[in-house]
Structure formats: structure tokens, C-alpha cells
């Protein structure tokens, strides 16, 4: 188990990591999700011992390892760039951590072969990294991290430099490999969809702080605050300011009146932010109780199976993600519907006040 | 806060600190010591305050050698920096000629200082030296041991020959770091070769060129062996630049106080100029 | 803006190409219509950047001719072709302000000063950088820098086409959305001819009216996003577009019925006589998992919940398939897969068998 207790990293006057506490169990996959410069890489470097915290402590299986150098910690790291030894063969690249550890040749053979098979590198063992495609190079780096038998494996946006489809394939394989090894895996990414596909747990990062940590799908469905909800929504989250007054919810600049959704009646009157996911904003009424908004269509994007309709409603720019091909002219009036049971309400300080209900689509 | 401190790392720095102390700080302190005292030998010293400094700053000899130094430094910078950049621009960016060019460029840098001085001394001799003889053969009267102009010409040519390569290598490294997309974008924007140089290559070379200027500036203040071997500061005092003058004062005339004061003045001047130049170049680079 | 025609264009990077495989771009004739928004989609090394560089004139093709509005430009330089290009990594002139960056291509072309300032002001408004016009360009964020690169193209009134070479690579997901819809909006407002190279299907499909899918130096299919999704002409297109890609299952065909692992599937067409391999293609979105009596029995191996929907991976007669499940619904006990008959495609030797007439 890896535990960070109130870890912070302050460089000069800048807080790179602020008061992070996190417990990661062995055999779990943990995603660090946040935009560029939110502190993902720094946090990983602190976990690895490549950097020392300016405050707080790092514990492995209950033992305080703060200040221990990376060599003593048994960690493996894979980066966005494909980092391999350029003059060594794929075999030697994968074997390198075992050679350093002085493992017997027969065992090296067995472990390299196992890792190479897992990463589908069998046919390329005698090539050097430069003779490989980007995907194969990154597989080599991943195999090297696997073979080391590290307790902690850190993956810093490992698929970002790969083609979309290769990314998809490797991403599907990774959780399987994670499950087999029993190590703690930490995977940094900027993309919400990647976090969802990987599953496991997710910690959302914003300006060097962890805003929420929990099972990935729960963080996605019930974000603790507005920042987390925004970080974890792709396409961007739809939001609109609203005010609760007695039994009514007054939505948007036009104070559009709506019945309070269930579970919101106990909330104090005042200002809130209404938020919901783009796939809950649809073009056909999803049933009784749905709210209708009339807006002006901006851009329509079509993926073949789905359409993203950007629509300006009451001063807010929303995205509607719907099945099928819908072409709507720029500037056209368009009716969009959302079931208020899907609403998340965030209080003025950004904390979640009411979560969305789980209902079948 | 339960801050964790680990002070072991300081031991790592210790060897370097000791080395720097022996190399720089102790000699420097000796010099500072000499600069404020008078000695008549026998290890007897008297405190003189800033007398030597005042004397140096008011002496014509110092002013003259300083002017000669500034002329020398200014001239070589004015030649070496643009020439280095031009050569770097003309060098191939890829292909088999790259290593060949790089080795050729590095050659002068590998020759020891005194050898460079001796080489150019012989090369420039008006009767048997290839350069000296050729210039005379063209009908130009050239004799660096007698004529100030010839002497200056030879000293500067020698320095340019020896050190332009350094500028070339630095500038070339800067140029190589420019991604192809920049050149392609410039072609798309119809930029002229001059505009490409002015708005892409020069800005990207700025950092390395700053370092090149600083290195050449400092080196030119320290340069001693080559001009000493070549001209010995002559004819007369015409090529006596600061370092040669300093050695003359210290070892030739045994004016330790004056020499020490001079060294400290040079040191401060070099430091000041470098600092001003560096901060001016780096202003607005990063925030 | 111009119509761009390729007349038997091909390109090899080596000096003396011998076989077909030596060509990075195999012989290609096609037309890029004036005002169209095109995406060139394919994996790395498929020749899409080669094709882009041939249009911009950064690369001279080994064979064939390229025409802008009927005029042969094969031997014209990049400058003379009046092309704008946005690169993968933002290219900006560091020492200049945003305004000077935009004015640069006009100054180089000797445009009068008052016209420069007028057009730069217009462009600043279009790319939403008016408030940062006099800031040093190097201080801006990656997405703002990409807008400047784009602006240097927009500012020229005589541009024939705007080319994009994976322009969103270094942009964060949230900014990607903004920048992408900005591009789309610009295209709808000004009808520039735009060609956008990417390996990312979402970017390609959302940006373009017409997507050109490339594979190993060849164009495999050109079509609208809906065509590529519903009727992929080649199994590669089916696999490459869609996430997860199309399920491709080996089958035997008699008449208009396919047999997949002993189960019958209705087909829209019959099989051609001389086909060596036959496969059924069906997208995960068109497979419904039911607990009923109809359909092909499957064994679920893995379920991924990605919020909007779930991806179910299952074993169908020894072959792994993927199906999607709407948000909130559960995987039925002893599930069966039902194929939507309107969206089953038949592939003979990897190419789509199309209905006649």
C-alpha cells in the first residue's frame, strides 16, 4: 500500500502540489485525471521518490519512506515519450532491470519472454527500438516496467503519443496486465474518456490539489464539486446558474421556473449551479417532467453514429450529444430537452448539493 | 508542519567547495591582500588602503592598455560573432558532410595556446612566413614586429582563426534545434531569407549566442599566451593589452600592489559587463 | 479559395522506386471541391502527411500533376500556391506580438499598410484574440498559439486552401472542443477549402463534410461521416472508424443468409461467386443484447462502464465481439446478440459487397 500524508511541494512561491493525502491499495489501478500543469507529473515524481516533498510524508506498507531515493523504492515508470536504450535490442531493453538486479540468465529468459508475449513483442526481440513503430516502442517500455516486478508502476500519459486506434488496443490490454501483476498502478491522463475506459479508481487533480478520489465511475457520476465535474466531462459539462426559492428552481438569466427535483427540497434557498452531462440533453422529450429549452444552434458536429449539437440557451453554451445524424443550420431555433432528475446541483462554493438520479436511458 | 530535512546531500557538495576554495577563493584573497598593502620584500607588509587602486585608475599606462584591450575585444567580437553565425548558416543541416564539417570546425579549438602563437608567428614572418611573404609579395609593406598596424592585424586574425569555431559550433547547435515546421511555415508566409534569419533563426539562437558573446568577452580579457608569443606586446607597447600589461607590472617590475589592484579592477569590470549584458539579453525571457 | 485536382499523383521517397510497395503514396486521382471541409484520416505512415505536403508544395510528387482551379501548379513553389498551413506544434514568431504575427505574411507580400491593419483587425476578431493583440506571442497558451497559426492563414484574402496537420495534438481535451467548434464555425461562415490531417477519428468525423480514409499509401474510402459509419467499404474502415470498431466475423453464405458459428444471419446481399473469404461486419452500436429466445447466444467476458453507455465484450462462437448497452441497463442473464438487419454488411475479400442497382 502506498500512502501520501498531507504531501505538498512548494517551489519558490509556487505551490505545485498542495496538501495531498491519498491511499493506494496493492493490485489497484489508479488514474490521475487533470489538465496539463495540474500537477500529475509532479505527484508521480513524489510517489517515485524522484522528488522530495516540502511537507508531509510518503509511506509504503506502513513504513515512512520520505527522503528515500528512487533506487531504494522498487518503482517503475513509463513516460509519454518512448524511452528505451537505443542501441540495445528489444530483448536487452526488457532484460535491463533484471541485469542490474543480477538475476540469473535462465530466469531473465523466462521473465523477458513472458513480458514480451504479454505485450506481443515476440517477433521483434532482436530489433533495436528505432526499427520499431511507435506502438511497439511503447510496448517495449511497458514490458520493461512489467518485468521489473516493481511494487509501484507509474505511467505518465503513456499512450498520448500513439495513434488513436493503437491507443484503444493498448488501453484495453493494460487493465488486464494490471490485474495480473498485483502492483499499484498509477496512470496519468488528461482525457476523461481514457479514465472511464480504464476503470479502477480515479483521483481528479486541479491546480495541484486532489479534488476527489474514488471508483472511477462513481467520481464521474457523483462529482464532489463543480471543478471535478468539469474536469471529468468530455464533451464539456453543461451548466447554467439557478436560484432555489421555496419549492421552485429558477433557471438561467430568464428565471425559468421549474419544479425542484427530488432530494432538493431540503436545500437552503439561494444560488446554485445546475449541471448535467451532454448526453442527457436531447432533441426529443425523454418523457413526462422533462424541461424544454429553446435555444439557437451554433455548430453541429457529426461522428457518423452521433451528433454533437452546440446550442446557446439563455446565455449559456450547451452541447447536446445525441444518437444518429442531425444536421441543424447555424442560427436555427432548436428545442432541447433535459430530465431534471439528471440535474446535479452545486452550491455557491462549488460543493455538490444534490447528485443526479440514476435512471435508465 | 512536520517538515522532513535531509542534510546528507551537503556532503556531496563538499569536494567541489574545497576545490573552488583552493582554485579561486584563496588566490583571490591573496590578490585582495596584496592590493591593499605595500611590501619591500622579506615578507614585510604595510597597509596602504586604496592607494594602489587610486594610482592605477589615474595612470595613463592603465588607460592606454584598457583602451587597447577594449579595441581588441570589440574587434574580435564584431568579427567572430557574425562570421560564426554566417558559417553556421552555411553548414549542411544533414547528410554525410555534417560530421566532416564539425571535425574541421573543432580543429583550431584543439590547438594549445602557445602553439597557436608560435604557429602564427612563423606564418606571419615577412621573410619566410607564408602569410607575411604573400602580403609583401602583393606590394603591401607588412612586418608585424615593427609596424603597429601589421601587429594588430596579425593578433586579431590569429584570434579569429582560433576562436570563431567556438561561435560556429554554438550557433550551429542553436540552428539544429529549430523544428522543420518553422521553415515550412515561413515559406508559406512568403518570408524572405532575411526575414527567416531575423524572426526565426536569430531568436532561436539568442541563448547560445549570448553564451558565445560572454565566453569570448571573458576569454579576450584573459588572453595572454597567444599575443605574448606572437608580439610580446610590441612593437613598443602597441599591442600591450591588459593581461600582458598586468604580467609586466607583476613579474617584470615586481609592482605587486599595482598588479593586484589592476587584477581586481579587471575582475570587477568583466563581472559587471557580463552581468549587465546577460541580464539585458535575458530580460523578458521567462516569467 | 480553389478547387484542387489530383491527376494520377504518386510519390516515393526513394530515388528509384521499383515496386508498388516503394511508393509512400500510390497513384491517386481525386478532386477537392472548392469550399469543402475534408479530413484525411489514417494511422501513422499511411501517407496522409505526404499527401498534404504535395498539396502545399513542400514536396514535389514523383509523378502526376496537381491543379488549382484547372491551372497546373505541380512545379510552383509553396509561396506561389497561396496555401496556409497549421502544424502539429504551434509555429509562431516568438519575438513578435500577436498583431505582428498576423501582419507578417501580408508584409512579406508587400500589402499596403492601412490594408494590413484593417485585415489584421478583422482576423483578430475572428480568432477571438483582440484583447491579446499586443501581447508577445510566446506568452500565450498552446491553443491560443494554434489560433495565431490559423490567423496567419485567414488574414490573407487570396488563400487557396487551409491545411491542418494534426493541429490539436498538444491541446487539452476541453480546449480541443472549443478550437474544433471554432474551426467548424469558420468553415460554415466563410466556406474556406480546408483539409485536415489526423489519426483521430473523432476529430476527422466532427470536422469534415467528407472524410478520406487512407491505409498503406492508398485511399480506401471517401465519404460523409454517416457513410463511413454505416457502409464502410473495407473492413479496415470499419475497424478504424468507430470506438470500438466494427465486429468482423468470418461466415459462410448461401443465398442471402450468412452462417456465423452455426447461427443464421440475414444479409442485404448475396455473395459474389469468386470470393475467397467472406465476413459479416456489424457495429457494436447495432448489436442488442437480449435475454429472449431469439439471437445468437454469447458469453460475456468483460463490461466497461464509460458513463454514457457500457461496452460489453463477449464471446460469439469463438470470436470476440463488442456490443454497446445504454446507460442504466443491465447485462441480461444468458444473453443473446441480436443484429440490426439494416446494418449488417457483407465483405468479400475485405471489400464491401454492395447491393446492385
Coordinates of N, CA and C in Angstrom, one line a residue, chain A residues 14-99:
Chain A
X14 N 5.6 29.1 -5.7 CA 4.5 28.4 -6.4 C 4.2 27.1 -5.7
X15 N 3.0 26.8 -5.5 CA 2.6 25.5 -5.0 C 2.3 24.5 -6.1
X16 N 3.2 23.6 -6.3 CA 3.0 22.6 -7.3 C 2.0 21.5 -6.9
X17 N 2.2 21.1 -5.6 CA 1.3 20.1 -5.0 C 0.9 20.6 -3.7
X18 N -0.4 20.7 -3.4 CA -0.9 21.3 -2.1 C -1.6 20.3 -1.3
X19 N -1.0 19.8 -0.2 CA -1.7 19.1 0.8 C -2.5 17.9 0.3
X20 N -1.7 17.0 -0.4 CA -2.4 15.8 -0.9 C -2.3 14.6 0.0
X21 N -3.5 14.0 0.3 CA -3.5 12.8 1.1 C -4.2 11.7 0.3
X22 N -3.6 10.6 0.1 CA -4.1 9.6 -0.8 C -3.6 8.2 -0.3
X23 N -4.5 7.2 -0.4 CA -4.1 5.8 -0.1 C -4.4 5.0 -1.3
X24 N -3.3 4.3 -1.8 CA -3.5 3.4 -2.9 C -3.2 2.0 -2.5
X25 N -4.1 1.1 -2.8 CA -4.0 -0.3 -2.3 C -3.2 -1.1 -3.4
X26 N -2.6 -2.1 -3.0 CA -1.9 -3.0 -3.9 C -2.9 -3.7 -4.8
X27 N -2.5 -3.9 -6.1 CA -3.3 -4.6 -7.0 C -4.4 -3.7 -7.6
X28 N -4.3 -2.4 -7.4 CA -5.3 -1.5 -8.0 C -4.8 -0.6 -9.1
X29 N -5.7 -0.2 -9.9 CA -5.3 0.8 -11.0 C -5.9 2.1 -10.6
X30 N -5.0 3.1 -10.5 CA -5.5 4.4 -10.1 C -5.2 5.5 -11.2
X31 N -6.2 6.2 -11.6 CA -6.0 7.2 -12.6 C -5.8 8.5 -12.0
X32 N -4.8 9.3 -12.5 CA -4.7 10.7 -12.1 C -5.3 11.5 -13.3
X33 N -6.4 12.2 -13.1 CA -7.0 12.9 -14.2 C -7.0 14.4 -13.9
X34 N -6.5 15.1 -14.9 CA -6.4 16.5 -14.8 C -5.8 17.2 -16.0
X35 N -6.0 18.4 -16.2 CA -5.5 19.1 -17.4 C -4.0 19.2 -17.3
X36 N -3.3 19.7 -18.4 CA -1.9 19.9 -18.4 C -1.5 20.9 -17.2
X37 N -0.4 20.7 -16.5 CA 0.0 21.5 -15.4 C -0.8 21.5 -14.2
X38 N -1.7 20.4 -14.1 CA -2.5 20.3 -12.9 C -1.7 19.6 -11.8
X39 N -0.5 19.1 -12.1 CA 0.4 18.5 -11.0 C 0.5 17.0 -11.1
X40 N 0.0 16.4 -12.2 CA 0.0 15.0 -12.3 C 1.4 14.4 -12.3
X41 N 2.3 15.0 -13.1 CA 3.7 14.5 -13.2 C 4.4 14.7 -11.9
X42 N 4.2 15.9 -11.3 CA 4.9 16.2 -10.0 C 4.5 15.2 -9.0
X43 N 3.2 14.9 -8.9 CA 2.7 13.9 -7.9 C 3.3 12.6 -8.1
X44 N 3.4 12.2 -9.4 CA 4.1 10.9 -9.7 C 5.5 10.9 -9.3
X45 N 6.2 12.0 -9.5 CA 7.6 12.0 -9.2 C 7.8 12.0 -7.6
X46 N 6.8 12.6 -6.9 CA 6.9 12.5 -5.5 C 6.6 11.0 -5.0
X47 N 5.7 10.4 -5.7 CA 5.4 9.0 -5.3 C 6.7 8.1 -5.6
X48 N 7.4 8.4 -6.7 CA 8.5 7.6 -7.0 C 9.7 7.9 -6.2
X49 N 9.8 9.1 -5.6 CA 11.0 9.5 -4.9 C 12.0 10.2 -5.8
X50 N 11.5 10.6 -7.0 CA 12.4 11.4 -7.9 C 12.5 12.8 -7.4
X51 N 11.5 13.2 -6.6 CA 11.5 14.5 -5.9 C 11.1 14.3 -4.5
X52 N 11.5 15.2 -3.6 CA 11.1 15.0 -2.2 C 10.1 16.1 -1.9
X53 N 9.1 15.8 -1.1 CA 8.1 16.7 -0.7 C 8.6 17.8 0.2
X54 N 8.1 19.0 0.1 CA 8.5 20.1 1.0 C 7.7 20.0 2.3
X55 N 6.6 19.2 2.3 CA 5.9 19.0 3.5 C 5.2 17.6 3.4
X56 N 4.9 17.0 4.6 CA 4.1 15.7 4.6 C 5.1 14.5 4.4
X57 N 4.5 13.4 4.3 CA 5.3 12.2 4.3 C 4.7 11.1 3.3
X58 N 5.6 10.2 2.9 CA 5.2 9.1 2.0 C 5.4 7.8 2.7
X59 N 4.4 6.9 2.7 CA 4.6 5.6 3.4 C 4.3 4.5 2.4
X60 N 5.1 3.5 2.5 CA 4.9 2.2 1.7 C 4.7 1.1 2.7
X61 N 3.6 0.4 2.7 CA 3.2 -0.6 3.6 C 3.5 -0.2 5.0
X62 N 3.1 1.0 5.4 CA 3.2 1.5 6.7 C 4.6 2.1 7.1
X63 N 5.6 1.9 6.2 CA 6.9 2.4 6.6 C 7.1 3.7 5.9
X64 N 7.6 4.7 6.7 CA 7.9 6.0 6.2 C 9.1 6.0 5.3
X65 N 8.9 6.3 4.0 CA 10.0 6.2 3.0 C 10.3 7.6 2.5
X66 N 9.8 8.7 3.2 CA 10.1 10.0 2.7 C 11.6 10.2 2.7
X67 N 12.1 10.8 1.7 CA 13.5 11.0 1.6 C 14.3 9.8 1.1
X68 N 13.7 8.7 1.0 CA 14.4 7.6 0.3 C 14.6 7.9 -1.1
X69 N 15.8 7.5 -1.7 CA 16.0 7.8 -3.1 C 15.2 6.7 -3.9
X70 N 15.0 7.1 -5.2 CA 14.2 6.2 -6.1 C 14.8 4.8 -6.2
X71 N 16.1 4.7 -6.1 CA 16.7 3.4 -6.3 C 16.3 2.4 -5.2
X72 N 15.9 2.9 -4.0 CA 15.6 2.0 -2.9 C 14.1 1.7 -2.9
X73 N 13.3 2.2 -3.8 CA 11.9 2.1 -3.6 C 11.2 1.1 -4.5
X74 N 11.9 0.5 -5.5 CA 11.3 -0.5 -6.3 C 10.1 0.0 -7.1
X75 N 10.3 1.1 -7.9 CA 9.3 1.6 -8.7 C 9.7 1.5 -10.2
X76 N 8.7 1.5 -11.1 CA 8.9 1.5 -12.5 C 8.1 2.7 -13.1
X77 N 8.7 3.3 -14.1 CA 7.9 4.5 -14.7 C 8.0 4.4 -16.2
X78 N 6.8 4.7 -16.8 CA 6.8 4.8 -18.3 C 6.3 6.2 -18.6
X79 N 6.9 6.8 -19.6 CA 6.6 8.2 -19.9 C 5.9 8.3 -21.2
X80 N 5.4 9.5 -21.5 CA 4.8 9.8 -22.7 C 5.7 9.6 -23.9
X81 N 7.0 10.1 -23.8 CA 8.0 9.8 -24.8 C 8.4 8.4 -24.7
X82 N 8.7 7.8 -25.9 CA 9.1 6.4 -25.9 C 10.6 6.3 -25.4
X83 N 10.8 5.9 -24.2 CA 12.2 5.9 -23.7 C 12.7 4.5 -23.6
X84 N 13.6 4.2 -24.5 CA 14.3 2.9 -24.5 C 15.8 3.1 -24.7
X85 N 16.6 2.1 -24.5 CA 18.0 2.2 -24.8 C 18.2 2.0 -26.3
X86 N 18.6 3.0 -27.0 CA 18.5 3.0 -28.5 C 19.4 1.9 -29.1
X87 N 20.5 1.6 -28.4 CA 21.5 0.6 -29.1 C 21.2 -0.8 -28.7
X88 N 20.4 -1.0 -27.7 CA 20.1 -2.4 -27.2 C 18.9 -3.0 -28.0
X89 N 18.9 -4.3 -28.1 CA 17.8 -5.0 -28.7 C 16.6 -4.9 -27.8
X90 N 15.4 -5.2 -28.4 CA 14.2 -5.3 -27.6 C 14.4 -6.2 -26.4
X91 N 15.0 -7.4 -26.6 CA 15.2 -8.3 -25.6 C 16.1 -7.7 -24.4
X92 N 17.2 -7.0 -24.8 CA 18.1 -6.5 -23.8 C 17.4 -5.3 -23.1
X93 N 16.6 -4.5 -23.9 CA 15.8 -3.4 -23.2 C 14.9 -4.0 -22.1
X94 N 14.2 -5.0 -22.4 CA 13.3 -5.6 -21.4 C 14.1 -6.2 -20.3
X95 N 15.2 -6.8 -20.6 CA 16.0 -7.5 -19.6 C 16.8 -6.6 -18.7
X96 N 17.0 -5.3 -19.1 CA 17.9 -4.4 -18.4 C 17.7 -4.3 -16.9
X97 N 16.4 -4.1 -16.4 CA 16.3 -4.0 -14.9 C 16.7 -5.3 -14.2
X98 N 16.5 -6.5 -14.9 CA 16.9 -7.7 -14.3 C 18.4 -7.9 -14.3
X99 N 19.1 -7.4 -15.3 CA 20.6 -7.5 -15.4 C 21.1 -6.6 -14.2

